[in-house]
Amino acid sequence: QVQLVESGGGLVQPGGSLRLSCAASGSIFSVNAMGYYRQAPGKERELVAIITSGGSTNYADSVKGRFTISRDNAKNTVYLQMNSLKPEDTAVYYCNADVNVNLRTGLGWRQYDYWGQGTQVTVSS
């Protein structure tokens, strides 16, 4: 019913920048919080940044001051601007969205949690 499509990953040198995007589409009534998580090899998935529908944000301590999360509510899209990238930022980045999905009956909506397919970010010289 709802898909999250991510883009923007790649290979970048230390100190460089990348911008990730994630667009939600489908039978959407509204989108609540959206965010990014990452998972490095051999490690657990961790929260990177999250943004509410009202624009409030929260960041992992390791990315504060370097990453900025933003969203376009009209496009149901979230962005993650990553600056001053470090090798330890290397991971697969996953988009997450808390979505109110229209019921097929047309009688209201129901809340679901969705994940994107993941995009690889590699920081290396």
XYZ file of C-alpha atoms in Angstrom:
125
model
C 0.000 0.000 0.000
C 2.885 2.361 0.744
C 6.397 2.348 -0.662
C 9.491 4.220 0.461
C 12.024 4.836 -2.294
C 15.499 5.959 -1.288
C 18.198 7.617 -3.347
C 21.457 9.457 -2.950
C 23.979 7.033 -1.516
C 27.455 6.430 -2.899
C 31.182 6.666 -2.353
C 32.679 9.863 -0.955
C 36.022 10.889 0.472
C 36.408 11.833 4.131
C 35.247 15.390 4.668
C 32.877 15.194 1.730
C 29.096 15.511 1.556
C 26.144 13.459 0.389
C 22.403 14.066 0.361
C 19.953 11.216 0.841
C 16.309 11.389 -0.165
C 13.366 9.160 0.669
C 9.924 9.540 -0.892
C 6.790 7.858 0.420
C 4.033 7.024 -2.048
C 0.789 5.080 -2.065
C -2.522 5.304 -0.296
C -1.370 7.865 2.264
C -3.655 9.824 4.534
C -0.765 11.524 6.320
C 2.833 10.901 7.363
C 3.938 11.241 10.953
C 7.617 10.990 11.899
C 10.216 10.200 9.239
C 13.810 9.328 9.850
C 17.006 7.601 8.916
C 18.728 4.669 10.557
C 22.016 3.051 9.613
C 23.638 -0.311 9.982
C 27.348 -0.936 9.632
C 28.781 -4.434 9.100
C 28.710 -6.407 12.323
C 26.765 -3.731 14.175
C 23.144 -3.210 15.123
C 20.914 -0.758 13.309
C 20.993 2.654 14.986
C 19.008 5.861 14.751
C 20.726 8.646 12.816
C 18.084 11.376 12.736
C 14.340 11.774 12.964
C 11.897 14.560 12.115
C 8.255 14.914 13.117
C 5.493 16.185 10.869
C 5.781 19.490 12.689
C 9.498 19.765 11.988
C 10.984 18.837 15.365
C 14.252 16.961 14.982
C 16.470 14.636 16.965
C 19.966 13.419 16.097
C 22.391 10.789 17.238
C 25.242 12.400 19.163
C 27.723 11.085 16.606
C 26.194 13.146 13.773
C 25.127 16.343 15.556
C 26.492 19.409 13.825
C 27.317 17.450 10.656
C 23.995 16.014 9.464
C 20.732 17.859 8.865
C 17.366 16.202 8.397
C 14.507 18.007 6.674
C 11.239 17.146 4.963
C 8.790 18.330 2.346
C 5.344 17.409 3.640
C 3.671 18.182 0.307
C 5.892 15.555 -1.339
C 5.991 13.120 1.604
C 9.762 13.226 1.252
C 12.535 13.342 3.822
C 16.109 14.472 3.177
C 19.349 13.847 5.045
C 22.170 16.261 4.269
C 25.435 14.712 5.432
C 28.491 16.954 5.664
C 32.014 16.406 7.002
C 31.627 12.695 6.469
C 33.913 10.328 8.323
C 34.902 6.719 7.594
C 32.846 5.652 10.609
C 29.732 6.949 8.843
C 30.080 4.085 6.375
C 26.916 1.978 6.560
C 23.686 1.079 4.832
C 21.241 3.879 5.513
C 17.551 3.023 5.860
C 14.642 5.414 5.649
C 11.760 4.897 8.060
C 8.287 6.440 8.072
C 5.302 6.246 10.377
C 2.349 6.492 7.989
C -1.397 6.810 8.377
C -2.689 4.659 5.500
C -6.140 5.021 3.975
C -8.312 1.976 4.549
C -9.620 0.270 1.416
C -13.127 0.598 2.800
C -12.731 4.352 2.653
C -13.691 4.527 6.294
C -10.709 6.162 7.906
C -7.048 5.188 8.167
C -4.663 2.948 10.072
C -1.121 3.581 11.288
C 1.775 1.500 9.887
C 5.568 1.612 10.044
C 7.542 1.326 6.791
C 11.194 0.908 5.805
C 13.028 1.818 2.640
C 15.225 -0.621 0.744
C 18.440 0.901 2.090
C 21.211 2.798 0.368
C 24.945 2.246 0.803
C 27.099 5.138 1.995
C 30.839 4.532 1.879
C 33.321 7.090 3.175
C 36.824 6.216 2.081
C 39.902 7.744 0.507
